[in-house]
Amino acid sequence: MTENKTIDINALRGAFKEGATPNELDYGTLIDLASVGSKALGAATTDATTPVPGHGLEAPGGKLAVKAGKGVAVGGRGWR
């Protein structure tokens, strides 16, 4: 992905709506967007489907969660 690239989600969604014909740029943008998501979860580029969260995150049961610790309190209403 090109550094500092912006992705307009609505425009991308329009490229893939029923009856549309996505082009090479549209597919490339979709792949770039997926790459951002996998990087955010710490996944390796060789296995983008396996998250490796770090820096206070964990993935119990395949769901991303924040590790509770010093300075973080999580309750029924969320963070405090």
Coordinates of C-alpha atoms in Angstrom, one line a residue:
M1 CA 0.0 0.0 0.0
T2 CA 1.2 3.5 -0.8
E3 CA 2.1 5.4 2.4
N4 CA -0.4 8.0 3.4
K5 CA -3.0 6.7 1.0
T6 CA -6.6 7.6 1.8
I7 CA -9.4 5.2 1.0
D8 CA -13.0 6.5 0.5
I9 CA -15.1 3.6 1.8
N10 CA -18.3 4.8 0.1
A11 CA -16.6 5.1 -3.3
L12 CA -15.1 1.7 -2.9
R13 CA -18.4 0.2 -1.9
G14 CA -19.9 1.8 -5.0
A15 CA -17.3 0.1 -7.2
F16 CA -18.5 -3.3 -5.9
K17 CA -22.3 -2.7 -5.8
E18 CA -24.7 -4.8 -7.9
G19 CA -24.3 -4.1 -11.6
A20 CA -20.9 -2.4 -11.2
T21 CA -17.7 -3.6 -12.8
P22 CA -14.8 -3.1 -10.5
N23 CA -11.5 -2.4 -12.2
E24 CA -7.9 -3.2 -11.2
L25 CA -7.6 -0.1 -9.1
D26 CA -10.7 -1.0 -7.2
Y27 CA -9.4 -4.5 -6.4
G28 CA -6.0 -3.0 -5.4
T29 CA -7.7 -0.6 -3.0
L30 CA -9.8 -3.4 -1.5
I31 CA -6.6 -5.4 -0.9
D32 CA -5.0 -2.3 0.6
L33 CA -7.9 -1.9 3.0
A34 CA -7.8 -5.5 4.1
S35 CA -4.0 -5.1 4.6
V36 CA -4.6 -2.2 7.0
G37 CA -7.0 -4.3 9.0
S38 CA -4.7 -7.3 9.3
K39 CA -1.7 -5.1 10.2
A40 CA -3.8 -3.5 13.0
L41 CA -4.3 -7.0 14.4
G42 CA -0.6 -7.7 14.2
A43 CA -1.0 -10.4 11.5
A44 CA 2.1 -11.3 9.4
T45 CA 2.0 -10.6 5.7
T46 CA 2.5 -14.3 5.1
D47 CA -0.6 -15.2 7.1
A48 CA -3.0 -12.3 7.3
T49 CA -5.8 -14.5 8.7
T50 CA -4.0 -15.1 12.1
P51 CA -4.1 -12.1 14.4
V52 CA -1.1 -11.6 16.7
P53 CA -2.3 -8.8 19.0
G54 CA 0.2 -7.0 21.2
H55 CA 0.6 -3.8 23.2
G56 CA -2.2 -4.6 25.6
L57 CA -4.5 -6.5 23.3
E58 CA -5.4 -10.2 23.2
A59 CA -7.7 -12.4 21.1
P60 CA -9.4 -14.9 23.3
G61 CA -11.7 -17.2 21.2
G62 CA -10.8 -15.2 18.1
K63 CA -12.3 -11.9 19.4
L64 CA -10.1 -8.9 19.9
A65 CA -10.0 -7.6 23.5
V66 CA -8.1 -5.2 25.7
K67 CA -6.0 -6.8 28.4
A68 CA -7.0 -5.4 31.8
G69 CA -4.0 -4.2 33.8
K70 CA -2.7 -1.2 35.8
G71 CA -4.5 1.9 34.8
V72 CA -7.2 0.1 32.9
A73 CA -10.5 -0.7 34.5
V74 CA -13.2 -2.5 32.4
G75 CA -16.7 -2.9 33.7
G76 CA -20.2 -3.4 32.5
R77 CA -20.2 0.1 31.0
G78 CA -16.8 -0.2 29.3
W79 CA -13.6 1.6 30.1
R80 CA -12.9 4.0 33.0

